[in-house]
Every structure is written in C-alpha cells, then in structure tokens.
CSV table of C-alpha atoms in Angstrom, one decimal:
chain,number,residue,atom,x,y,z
A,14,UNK,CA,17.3,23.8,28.1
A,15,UNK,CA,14.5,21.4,29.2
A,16,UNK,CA,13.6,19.1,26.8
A,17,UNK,CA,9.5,18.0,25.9
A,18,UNK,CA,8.9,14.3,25.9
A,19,UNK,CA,8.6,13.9,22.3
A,20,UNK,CA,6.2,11.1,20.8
A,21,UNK,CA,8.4,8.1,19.5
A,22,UNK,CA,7.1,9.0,15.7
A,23,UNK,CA,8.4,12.6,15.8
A,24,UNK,CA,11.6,11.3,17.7
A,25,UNK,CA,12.5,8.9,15.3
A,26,UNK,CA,11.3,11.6,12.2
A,27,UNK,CA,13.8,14.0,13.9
A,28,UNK,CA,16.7,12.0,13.9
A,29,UNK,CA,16.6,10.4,10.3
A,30,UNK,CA,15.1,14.4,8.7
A,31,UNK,CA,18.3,16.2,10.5
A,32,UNK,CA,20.6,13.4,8.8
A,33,UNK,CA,19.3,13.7,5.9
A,34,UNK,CA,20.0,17.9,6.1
A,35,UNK,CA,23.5,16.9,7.0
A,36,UNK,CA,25.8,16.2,10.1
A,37,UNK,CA,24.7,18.5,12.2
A,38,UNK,CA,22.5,18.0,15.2
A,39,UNK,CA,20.3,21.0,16.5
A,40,UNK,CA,20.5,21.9,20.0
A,41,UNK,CA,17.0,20.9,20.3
A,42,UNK,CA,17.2,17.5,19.3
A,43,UNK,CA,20.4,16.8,21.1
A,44,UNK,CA,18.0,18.1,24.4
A,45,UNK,CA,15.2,15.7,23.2
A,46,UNK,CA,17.3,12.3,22.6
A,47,UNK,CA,19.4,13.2,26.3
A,48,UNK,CA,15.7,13.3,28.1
A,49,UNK,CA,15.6,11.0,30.8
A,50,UNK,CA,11.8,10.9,30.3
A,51,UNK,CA,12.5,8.9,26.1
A,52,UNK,CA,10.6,5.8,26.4
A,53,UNK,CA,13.3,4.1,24.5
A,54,UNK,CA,11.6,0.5,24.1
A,55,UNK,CA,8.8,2.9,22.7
A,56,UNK,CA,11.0,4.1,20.0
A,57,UNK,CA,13.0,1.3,19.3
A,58,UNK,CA,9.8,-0.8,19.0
A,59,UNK,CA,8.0,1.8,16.6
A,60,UNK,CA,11.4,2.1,14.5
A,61,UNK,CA,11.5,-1.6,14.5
A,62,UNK,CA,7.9,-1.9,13.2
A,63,UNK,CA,8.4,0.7,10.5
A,64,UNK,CA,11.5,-0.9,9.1
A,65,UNK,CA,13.9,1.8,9.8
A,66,UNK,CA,15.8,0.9,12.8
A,67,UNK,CA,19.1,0.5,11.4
A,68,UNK,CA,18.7,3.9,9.7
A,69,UNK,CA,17.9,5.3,13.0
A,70,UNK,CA,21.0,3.7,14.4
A,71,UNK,CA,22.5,4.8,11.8
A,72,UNK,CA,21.6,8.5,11.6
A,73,UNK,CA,21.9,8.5,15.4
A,74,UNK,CA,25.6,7.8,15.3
A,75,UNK,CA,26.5,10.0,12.7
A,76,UNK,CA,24.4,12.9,14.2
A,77,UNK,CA,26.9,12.1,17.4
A,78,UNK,CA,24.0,11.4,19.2
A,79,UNK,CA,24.8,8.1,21.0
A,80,UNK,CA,26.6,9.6,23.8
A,81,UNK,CA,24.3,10.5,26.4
A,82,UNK,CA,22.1,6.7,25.9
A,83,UNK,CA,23.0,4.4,28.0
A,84,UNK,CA,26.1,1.8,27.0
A,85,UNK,CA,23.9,-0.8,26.7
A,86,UNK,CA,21.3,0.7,24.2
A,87,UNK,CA,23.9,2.0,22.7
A,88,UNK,CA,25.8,-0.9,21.6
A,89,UNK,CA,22.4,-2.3,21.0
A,90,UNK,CA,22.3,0.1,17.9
A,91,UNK,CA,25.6,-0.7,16.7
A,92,UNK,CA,25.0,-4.1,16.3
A,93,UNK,CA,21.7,-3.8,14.7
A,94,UNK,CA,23.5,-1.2,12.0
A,95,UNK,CA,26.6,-4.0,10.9
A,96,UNK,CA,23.6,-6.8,11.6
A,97,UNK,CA,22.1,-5.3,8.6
A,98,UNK,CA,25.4,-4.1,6.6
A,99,UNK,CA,26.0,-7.9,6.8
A,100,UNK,CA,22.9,-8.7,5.4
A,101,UNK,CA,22.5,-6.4,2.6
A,102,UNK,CA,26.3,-7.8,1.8
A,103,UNK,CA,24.1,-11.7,1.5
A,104,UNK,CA,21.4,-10.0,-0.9
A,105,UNK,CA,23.7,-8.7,-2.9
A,106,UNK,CA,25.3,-12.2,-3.2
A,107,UNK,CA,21.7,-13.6,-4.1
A,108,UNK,CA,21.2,-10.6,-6.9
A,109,UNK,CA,24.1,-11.0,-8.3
A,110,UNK,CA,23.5,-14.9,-9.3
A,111,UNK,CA,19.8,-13.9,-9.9
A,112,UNK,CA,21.7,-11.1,-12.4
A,113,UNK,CA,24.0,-13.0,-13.9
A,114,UNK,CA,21.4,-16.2,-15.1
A,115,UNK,CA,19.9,-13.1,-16.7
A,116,UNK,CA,22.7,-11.6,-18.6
A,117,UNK,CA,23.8,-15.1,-20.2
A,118,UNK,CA,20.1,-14.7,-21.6
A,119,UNK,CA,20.7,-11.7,-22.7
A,120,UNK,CA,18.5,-10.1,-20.2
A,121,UNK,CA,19.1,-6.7,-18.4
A,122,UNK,CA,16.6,-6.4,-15.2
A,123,UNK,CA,15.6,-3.4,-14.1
A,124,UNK,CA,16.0,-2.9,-10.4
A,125,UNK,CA,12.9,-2.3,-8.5
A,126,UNK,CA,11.7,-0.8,-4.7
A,127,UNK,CA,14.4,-1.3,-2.0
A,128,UNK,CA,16.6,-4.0,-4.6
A,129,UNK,CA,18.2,-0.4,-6.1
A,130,UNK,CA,19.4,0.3,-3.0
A,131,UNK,CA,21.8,-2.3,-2.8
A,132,UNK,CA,23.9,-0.8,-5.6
A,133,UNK,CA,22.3,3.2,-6.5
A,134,UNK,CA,24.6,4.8,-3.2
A,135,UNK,CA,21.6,6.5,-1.9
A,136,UNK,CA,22.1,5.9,1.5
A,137,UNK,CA,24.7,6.6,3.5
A,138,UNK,CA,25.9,3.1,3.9
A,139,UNK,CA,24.4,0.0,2.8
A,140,UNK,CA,22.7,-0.6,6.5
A,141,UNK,CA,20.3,1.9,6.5
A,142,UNK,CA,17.4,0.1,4.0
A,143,UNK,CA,16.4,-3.1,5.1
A,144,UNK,CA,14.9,-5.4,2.6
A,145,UNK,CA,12.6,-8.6,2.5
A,146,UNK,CA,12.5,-9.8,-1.2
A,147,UNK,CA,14.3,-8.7,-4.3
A,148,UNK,CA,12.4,-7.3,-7.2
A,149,UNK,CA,13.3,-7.1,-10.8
A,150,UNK,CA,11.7,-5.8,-14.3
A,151,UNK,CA,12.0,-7.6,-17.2
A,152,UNK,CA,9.9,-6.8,-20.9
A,153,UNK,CA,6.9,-9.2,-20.8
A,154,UNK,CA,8.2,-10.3,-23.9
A,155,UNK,CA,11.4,-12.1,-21.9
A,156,UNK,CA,9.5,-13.5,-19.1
A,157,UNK,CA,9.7,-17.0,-20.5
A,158,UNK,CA,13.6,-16.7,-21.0
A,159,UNK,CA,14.1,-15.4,-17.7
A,160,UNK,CA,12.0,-17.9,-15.6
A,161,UNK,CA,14.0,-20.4,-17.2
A,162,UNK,CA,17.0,-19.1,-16.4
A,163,UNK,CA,16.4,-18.3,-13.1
A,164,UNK,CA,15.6,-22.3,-13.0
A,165,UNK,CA,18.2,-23.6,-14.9
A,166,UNK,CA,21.0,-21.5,-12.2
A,167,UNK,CA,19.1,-23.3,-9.1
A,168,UNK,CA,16.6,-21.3,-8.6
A,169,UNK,CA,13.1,-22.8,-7.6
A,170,UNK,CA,9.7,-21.4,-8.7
A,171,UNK,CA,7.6,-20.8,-5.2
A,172,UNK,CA,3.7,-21.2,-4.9
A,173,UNK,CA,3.2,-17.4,-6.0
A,174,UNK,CA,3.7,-16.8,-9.8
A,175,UNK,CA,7.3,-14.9,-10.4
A,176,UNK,CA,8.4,-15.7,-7.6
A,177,UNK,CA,11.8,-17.9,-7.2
A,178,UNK,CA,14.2,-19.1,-4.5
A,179,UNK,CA,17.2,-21.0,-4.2
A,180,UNK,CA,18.5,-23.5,-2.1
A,181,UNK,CA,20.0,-22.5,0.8
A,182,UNK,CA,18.8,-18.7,-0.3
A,183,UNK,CA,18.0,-16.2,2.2
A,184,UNK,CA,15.5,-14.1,0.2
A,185,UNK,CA,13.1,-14.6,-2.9
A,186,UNK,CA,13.3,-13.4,-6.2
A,187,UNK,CA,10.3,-11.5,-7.9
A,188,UNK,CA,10.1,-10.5,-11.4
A,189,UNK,CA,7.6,-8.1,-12.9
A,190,UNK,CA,6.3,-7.7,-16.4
A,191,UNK,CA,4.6,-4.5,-15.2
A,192,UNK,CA,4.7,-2.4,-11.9
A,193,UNK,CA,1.0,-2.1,-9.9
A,194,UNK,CA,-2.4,-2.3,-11.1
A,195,UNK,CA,-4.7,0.1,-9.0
A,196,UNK,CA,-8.6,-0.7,-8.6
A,197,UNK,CA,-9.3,1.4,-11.2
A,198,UNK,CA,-7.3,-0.6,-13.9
A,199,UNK,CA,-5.9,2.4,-14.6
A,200,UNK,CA,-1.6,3.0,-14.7
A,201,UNK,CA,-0.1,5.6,-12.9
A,202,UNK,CA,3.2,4.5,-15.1
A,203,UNK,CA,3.8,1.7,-17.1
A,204,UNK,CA,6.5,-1.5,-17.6
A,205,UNK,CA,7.0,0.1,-21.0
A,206,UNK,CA,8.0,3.9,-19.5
A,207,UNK,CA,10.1,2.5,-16.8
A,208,UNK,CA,12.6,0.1,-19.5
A,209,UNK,CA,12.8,2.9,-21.6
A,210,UNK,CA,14.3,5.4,-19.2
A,211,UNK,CA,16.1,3.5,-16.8
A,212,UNK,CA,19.7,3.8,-17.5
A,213,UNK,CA,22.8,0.7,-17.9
A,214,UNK,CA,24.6,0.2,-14.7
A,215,UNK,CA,27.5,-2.4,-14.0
A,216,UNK,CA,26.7,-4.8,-11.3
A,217,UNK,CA,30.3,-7.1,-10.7
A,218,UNK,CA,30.3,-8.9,-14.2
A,219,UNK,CA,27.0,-8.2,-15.3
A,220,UNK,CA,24.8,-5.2,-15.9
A,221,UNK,CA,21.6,-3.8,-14.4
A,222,UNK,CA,19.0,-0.9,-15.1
A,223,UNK,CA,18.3,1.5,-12.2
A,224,UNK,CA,14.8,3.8,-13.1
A,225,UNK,CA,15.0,7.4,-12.8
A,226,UNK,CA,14.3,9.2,-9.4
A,227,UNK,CA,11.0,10.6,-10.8
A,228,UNK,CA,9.7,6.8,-11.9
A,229,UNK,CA,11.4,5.7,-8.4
A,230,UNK,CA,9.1,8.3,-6.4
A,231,UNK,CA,6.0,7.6,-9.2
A,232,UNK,CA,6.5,3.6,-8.1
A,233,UNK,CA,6.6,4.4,-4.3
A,234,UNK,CA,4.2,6.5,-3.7
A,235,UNK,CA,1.7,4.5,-6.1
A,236,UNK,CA,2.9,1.2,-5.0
A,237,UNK,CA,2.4,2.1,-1.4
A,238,UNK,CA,-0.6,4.1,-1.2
A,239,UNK,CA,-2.8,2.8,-3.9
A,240,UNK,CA,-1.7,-0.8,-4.2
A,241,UNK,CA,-1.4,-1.0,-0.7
A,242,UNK,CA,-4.3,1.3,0.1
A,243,UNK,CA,-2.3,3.6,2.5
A,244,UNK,CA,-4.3,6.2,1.6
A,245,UNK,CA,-7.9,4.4,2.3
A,246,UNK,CA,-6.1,3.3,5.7
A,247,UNK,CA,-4.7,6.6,6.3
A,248,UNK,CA,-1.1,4.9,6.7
A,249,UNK,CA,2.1,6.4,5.4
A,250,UNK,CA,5.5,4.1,6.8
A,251,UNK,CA,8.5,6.0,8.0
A,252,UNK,CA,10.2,4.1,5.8
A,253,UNK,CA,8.4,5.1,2.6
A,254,UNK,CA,8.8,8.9,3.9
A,255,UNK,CA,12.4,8.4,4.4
A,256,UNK,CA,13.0,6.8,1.1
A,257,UNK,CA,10.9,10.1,-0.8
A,258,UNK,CA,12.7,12.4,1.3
A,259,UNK,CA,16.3,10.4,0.4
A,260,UNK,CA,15.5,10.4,-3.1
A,261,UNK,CA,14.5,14.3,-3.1
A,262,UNK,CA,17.9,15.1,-1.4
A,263,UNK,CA,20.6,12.6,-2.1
A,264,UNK,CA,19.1,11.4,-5.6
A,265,UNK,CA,21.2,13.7,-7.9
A,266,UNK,CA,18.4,14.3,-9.8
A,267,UNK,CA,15.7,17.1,-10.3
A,268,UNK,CA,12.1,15.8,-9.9
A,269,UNK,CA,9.9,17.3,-12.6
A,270,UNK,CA,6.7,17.5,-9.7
A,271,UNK,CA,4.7,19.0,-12.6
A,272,UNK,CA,4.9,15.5,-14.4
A,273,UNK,CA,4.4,13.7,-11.5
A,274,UNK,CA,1.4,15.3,-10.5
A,275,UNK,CA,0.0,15.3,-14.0
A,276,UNK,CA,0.5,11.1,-14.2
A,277,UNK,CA,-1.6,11.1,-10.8
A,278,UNK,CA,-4.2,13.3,-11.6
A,279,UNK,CA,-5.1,11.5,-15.2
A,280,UNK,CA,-5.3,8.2,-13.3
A,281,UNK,CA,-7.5,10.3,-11.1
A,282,UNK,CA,-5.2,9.8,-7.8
A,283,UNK,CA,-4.4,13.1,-7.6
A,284,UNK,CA,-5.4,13.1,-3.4
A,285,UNK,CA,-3.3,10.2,-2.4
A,286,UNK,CA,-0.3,12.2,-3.9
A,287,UNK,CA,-0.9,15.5,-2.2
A,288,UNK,CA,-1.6,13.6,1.2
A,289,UNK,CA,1.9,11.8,0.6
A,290,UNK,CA,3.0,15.4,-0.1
A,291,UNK,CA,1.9,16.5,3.1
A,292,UNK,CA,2.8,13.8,5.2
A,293,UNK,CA,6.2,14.6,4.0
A,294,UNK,CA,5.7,18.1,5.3
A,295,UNK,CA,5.1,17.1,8.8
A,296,UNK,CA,8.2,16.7,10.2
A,297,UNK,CA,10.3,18.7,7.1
A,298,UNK,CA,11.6,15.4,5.4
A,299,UNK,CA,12.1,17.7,2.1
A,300,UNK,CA,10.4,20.6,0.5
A,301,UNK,CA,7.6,19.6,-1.6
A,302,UNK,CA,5.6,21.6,-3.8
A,303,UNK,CA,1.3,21.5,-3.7
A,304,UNK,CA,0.8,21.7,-0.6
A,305,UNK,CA,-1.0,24.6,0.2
A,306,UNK,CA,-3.3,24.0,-3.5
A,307,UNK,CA,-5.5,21.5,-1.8
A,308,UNK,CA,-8.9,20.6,-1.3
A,309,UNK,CA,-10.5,20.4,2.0
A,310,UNK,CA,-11.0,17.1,1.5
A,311,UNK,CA,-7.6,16.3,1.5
A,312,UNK,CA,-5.9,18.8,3.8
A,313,UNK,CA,-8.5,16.7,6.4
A,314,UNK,CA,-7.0,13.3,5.2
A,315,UNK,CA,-2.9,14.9,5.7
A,316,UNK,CA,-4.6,16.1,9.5
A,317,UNK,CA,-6.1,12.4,9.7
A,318,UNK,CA,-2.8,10.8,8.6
A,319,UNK,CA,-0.8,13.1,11.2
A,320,UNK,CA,-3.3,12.0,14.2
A,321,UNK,CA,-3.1,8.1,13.1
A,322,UNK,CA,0.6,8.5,12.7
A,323,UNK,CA,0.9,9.4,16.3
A,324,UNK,CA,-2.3,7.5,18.5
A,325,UNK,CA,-2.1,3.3,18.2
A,326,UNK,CA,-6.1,3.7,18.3
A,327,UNK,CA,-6.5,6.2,15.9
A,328,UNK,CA,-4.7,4.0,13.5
A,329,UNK,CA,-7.0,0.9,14.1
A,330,UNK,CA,-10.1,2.9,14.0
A,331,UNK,CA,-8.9,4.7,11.1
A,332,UNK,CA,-7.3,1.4,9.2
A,333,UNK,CA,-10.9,-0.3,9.7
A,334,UNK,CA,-13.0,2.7,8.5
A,335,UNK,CA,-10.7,2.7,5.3
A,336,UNK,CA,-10.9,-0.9,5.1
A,337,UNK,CA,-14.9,-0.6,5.0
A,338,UNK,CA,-14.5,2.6,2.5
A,339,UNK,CA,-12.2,1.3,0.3
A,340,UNK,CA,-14.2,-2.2,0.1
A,341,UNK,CA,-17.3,-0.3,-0.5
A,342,UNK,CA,-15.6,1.7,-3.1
A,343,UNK,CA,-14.4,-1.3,-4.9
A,344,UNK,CA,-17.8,-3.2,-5.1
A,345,UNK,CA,-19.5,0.5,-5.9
A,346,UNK,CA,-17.2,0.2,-8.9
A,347,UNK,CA,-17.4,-3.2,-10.3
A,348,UNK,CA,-20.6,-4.5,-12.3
A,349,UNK,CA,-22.3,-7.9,-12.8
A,350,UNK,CA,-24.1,-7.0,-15.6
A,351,UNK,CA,-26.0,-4.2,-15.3
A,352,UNK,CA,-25.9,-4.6,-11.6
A,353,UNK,CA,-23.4,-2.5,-9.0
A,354,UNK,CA,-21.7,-5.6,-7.4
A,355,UNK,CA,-22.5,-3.7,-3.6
A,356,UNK,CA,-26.0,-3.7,-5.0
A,357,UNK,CA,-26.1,-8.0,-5.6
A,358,UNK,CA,-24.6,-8.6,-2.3
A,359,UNK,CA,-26.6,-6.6,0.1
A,360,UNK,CA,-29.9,-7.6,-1.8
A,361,UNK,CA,-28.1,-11.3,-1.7
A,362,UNK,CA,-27.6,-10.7,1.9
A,363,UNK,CA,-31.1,-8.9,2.9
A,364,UNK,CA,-33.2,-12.1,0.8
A,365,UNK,CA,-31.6,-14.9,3.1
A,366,UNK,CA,-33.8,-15.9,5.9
A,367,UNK,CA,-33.3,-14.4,8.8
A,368,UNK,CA,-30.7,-12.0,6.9
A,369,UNK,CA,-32.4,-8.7,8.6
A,370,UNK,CA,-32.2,-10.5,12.1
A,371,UNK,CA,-28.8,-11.4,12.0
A,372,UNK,CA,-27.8,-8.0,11.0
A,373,UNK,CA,-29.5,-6.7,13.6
A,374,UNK,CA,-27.8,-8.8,16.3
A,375,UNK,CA,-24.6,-8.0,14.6
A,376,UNK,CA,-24.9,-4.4,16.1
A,377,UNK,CA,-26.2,-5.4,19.3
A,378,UNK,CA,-24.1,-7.8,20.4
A,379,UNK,CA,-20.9,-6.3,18.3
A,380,UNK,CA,-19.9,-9.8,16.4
A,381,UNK,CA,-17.6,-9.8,13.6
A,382,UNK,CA,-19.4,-10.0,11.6
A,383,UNK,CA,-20.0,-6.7,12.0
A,384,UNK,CA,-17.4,-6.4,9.5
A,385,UNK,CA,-19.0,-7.6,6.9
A,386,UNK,CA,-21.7,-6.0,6.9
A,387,UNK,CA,-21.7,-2.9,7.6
A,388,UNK,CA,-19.5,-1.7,4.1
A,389,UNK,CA,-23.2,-2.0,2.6
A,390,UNK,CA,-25.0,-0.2,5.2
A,391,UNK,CA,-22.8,2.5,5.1
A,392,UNK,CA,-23.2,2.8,1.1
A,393,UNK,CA,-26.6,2.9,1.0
A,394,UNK,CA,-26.5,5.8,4.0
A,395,UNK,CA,-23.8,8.2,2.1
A,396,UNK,CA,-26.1,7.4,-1.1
C-alpha cells in the first residue's frame, strides 16, 4: 500500500485521535508515518508550535509507531517525552508549596486549565500536557488571605496582578477570583458555579478542587476562543482539540452538550461553540453532537478554520482579517456617550489635517499603517 503525503496538521491529528481510540494503529497510518516523502522537521516543528510534541511522541510510541523513523528521530522523541515527565514532576513540586501555603489558610484552590492535569490522570502519563504557568481559583472573598500566604511561603508578587513566583521557581503562580470576561461582559460560567461543583481531591498533604469535565470543556473552549479570539482569528490549537477530545473520552464523565450549548447561546456565543464542534469533527477527535444544525455562516467559518489550519498564509491572512473584525466589532460595541466609539475615531481621524491624504497613501504605498485604519473603512462599507 502506497502511502499519500499527508499535511504535517492531519499527520500529527492522526497519530494523537488513533491513541486516543486505543492502542491500535490502522494500516493506513502505519503506511503514512513509514513514507519516505514525511517532512519530519515539518511535523515536528508544527507539533512543537502547537504544544503537543511530547504527546505526539508519546502517542507515537505507544501506537508502535517508532520503528520505521530513523534512530536518530527516534530517540529525539524519547527524550523530549521524559524531558517533559521530568518537568511536570518540578510543577508539581511548585503546586504543591503554592497548595499547601493555602491549606494552612484554610484555603482549598480549585485547579484550573492545564494545572488539573498534573494530578486528574487524564493523560496517559504525565508527559503528554505541557504547561507554562499554573492557575488556581480561589472565592473572591479569600483573595487577600491567599496573596498573603502565597507571600509569607516565599512567594513574590510579579508586575501582573495575581501573579506570584518564587525564588529559584521554575513557573509562576496565577490566581483567579473569576474565570474570563468576554467583550460582551457577559459570563459564559461563573467563579461562583465552578467552586460549587468542583469536587475535594487529596494532593500529598493537602487538598485541591478539580471542576467537572463539563465546566473543564465550558472553560476551554470559552477561554480559548473568545478570550483569546480564536474564533475572530479562525485559530483552533491542536492542543485545545486534543484536550476536548481527551476530556470527551478518558474524562469519566458524561457531558450534558444540551447545557453546554444553552450557556453559549444565552451569552450569545453560540457560533464559536459549534465551530469548535466542527473543528473537532475534522479529523474524528470525538463524536460531537450539533454539527449538522448549523448556520451557513458558521459551517463557512468550520471550512475557514480547516483551510487556515492547514495553509501558513491562509492563517496570516485570516488572523489579520479577524484581527480588523473583531477590533471593529469591539469599538461598534462600546459608547462614549451617545457616540459608537468606531464612530469618534474615524471622525477623530478624518478631521486631522491631512487625515484623508494619509489614508490615501496608506493604500497606495501599503504602510502599516494600513492597519489602523482600515477596521473603520471596512465598518462604514459593511454598514
């Protein structure tokens, strides 16, 4: 059997979706990793970028799939699989001090993002998530008594409110009071929610709170593509499909999609859900409900996500288009007065001498400005 070349993306989404099924390699993807025509620095590099390497390496190995690569790549993956184990190991030194300062204040964190992952089982091993930061919940009403005890055990507030590291620490430790704020100042789920279902979980001396999956998959999906406007870029990480798709299989626990969907769709974010829904549909990460009761609108946005996910210049041009849309959107939104902010600055910009003329040259000769400006063109044409 000849093997296609297969795009480094759909590679990489083969490897970690057949894991996730089980231990089994098809025949097909043991013909598309033995090609002699896989542009490995390709793949490597896009895993890299995407933050799933070591689950690559990872899935790779267990799928029995390092065999045919050469020795040297090969090895190459082991190391970076115990590089992380060994790592995760130091985070979970640095939580557990971060954890205990809490407890003696009678504080129980909840465990946030990739932080769960360290003690939940989820993965197969402890190598496969990589993490930057750690990220815990605490009840607004304790923030004061856990920033001091964070300080009083050594650890240093850093120029960004909530955040703390220690001396000699290898990562920095962020507490929350609430979970993501979207543009619309609306929440998708609440601090409150979260505290209240997450369930008691001993961590070496001390206790923790992990969330349920459903506020887990509520958090990542909101946190990713509304805080950080995946959707208006038309961006969805391996990583953040991975972690949906590992939640949905290895999570023990039913997702009420109903529920999910309702939060969403009350914030009014129901499309960045169902394009997360289909993104997870291409490539078969998990079965996920929806997807065929959508709007044109955003059955175009799931094709524009597929494209971008695959073409380097389809991903710039797309990640500046949604950059322009979702500024536009933003200033659309907000008021001074009785004045649409998008309004104020274009008739600020238009009133300054030579404003016209520089917007002008701005399209002619392709300055960055450029950039700037043409969010409020673009308004005013769609208007």
């Amino acid at each position: 059997m000849i093997a296609a070349r297969v795009h480094p993306f759909d590679l990489i989404a083969r490897v970690l979706t057949e894991r996730l099924r089980g231990f089994a390699a098809s025949e097909e993807l043991r013909c598309a990793v033995a090609c002699p025509d896989v542009a490995w620095e390709r793949v490597l590099g896009r895993a890299s970028t995407e933050y799933v390497l070591p689950a690559f390496a990872a899935a790779l190995h267990e799928l029995d799939l390092t065999r045919p690569l050469d020795p040297e790549l090969a090895a190459f993956l082991e190391a970076v699989h115990a590089a992380s184990i060994e790592r995760n190991g130091e985070l979970r030194d640095e939580l557990a001090a971060a954890v205990g300062a809490l407890n003696r204040s009678g504080i129980e964190p909840v465990l946030l993002k990739g932080t769960i992952r360290l003690l939940d089982g989820l993965y197969p091993d402890d190598g496969w998530r990589m993490l930057r930061d750690l990220d815990l919940l605490v009840p607004h009403a304790r923030l004061a008594d856990a920033n001091r005890a964070l300080q009083d055990a050594g650890f240093a507030p850093c120029e960004v409110q909530g955040e703390f590291r220690r001396a000699g620490g290898i990562c920095q430790i962020d507490l929350h009071t609430e979970l993501f704020a979207t543009p619309r100042q609306v929440r998708v789920l609440t601090a409150a929610e979260v505290l209240d279902r997450a369930r008691p979980v001993a961590f070496g001396d001390g206790r923790v709170r992990i969330p349920s999956v459903e506020h887990q998959l509520i958090h990542l999906i909101g946190h990713s593509q509304i805080r950080h406007l995946g959707h208006a870029f038309g961006r969805i990480a391996l990583r953040h499909r991975l972690e949906a798709a590992a939640l949905v299989y290895w999570g023990h626990a039913g997702v009420d999609w109903q529920a999910v969907l309702a939060r969403f769709s009350a914030a009014g974010y129901r499309r960045p859900l169902l394009s997360f829904l289909l993104a997870l549909r291409d490539g078969a990460w998990c079965a996920v409900p929806f997807t065929d009761d959508r709007d044109p609108l955003t059955a175009l946005h799931g094709r524009r996500i597929a494209l971008q996910a695959r073409s380097r210049a389809l991903a710039y041009l797309g990640s500046q288009i949604g950059w322009w849309i979702s500024t536009v959107r933003n200033q659309v939104a907000e008021r001074d007065g009785s004045q649409r902010k998008a309004i104020r600055n274009f008739i600020s910009l238009m009133s300054e001498p030579g404003g016209a003329r520089r917007i002008a040259r701005a399209f002619l000769m392709r300055r960055r400005h450029l950039m700037h400006v043409l969010p409020y063109i673009c308004w005013f044409m769609i208007q």
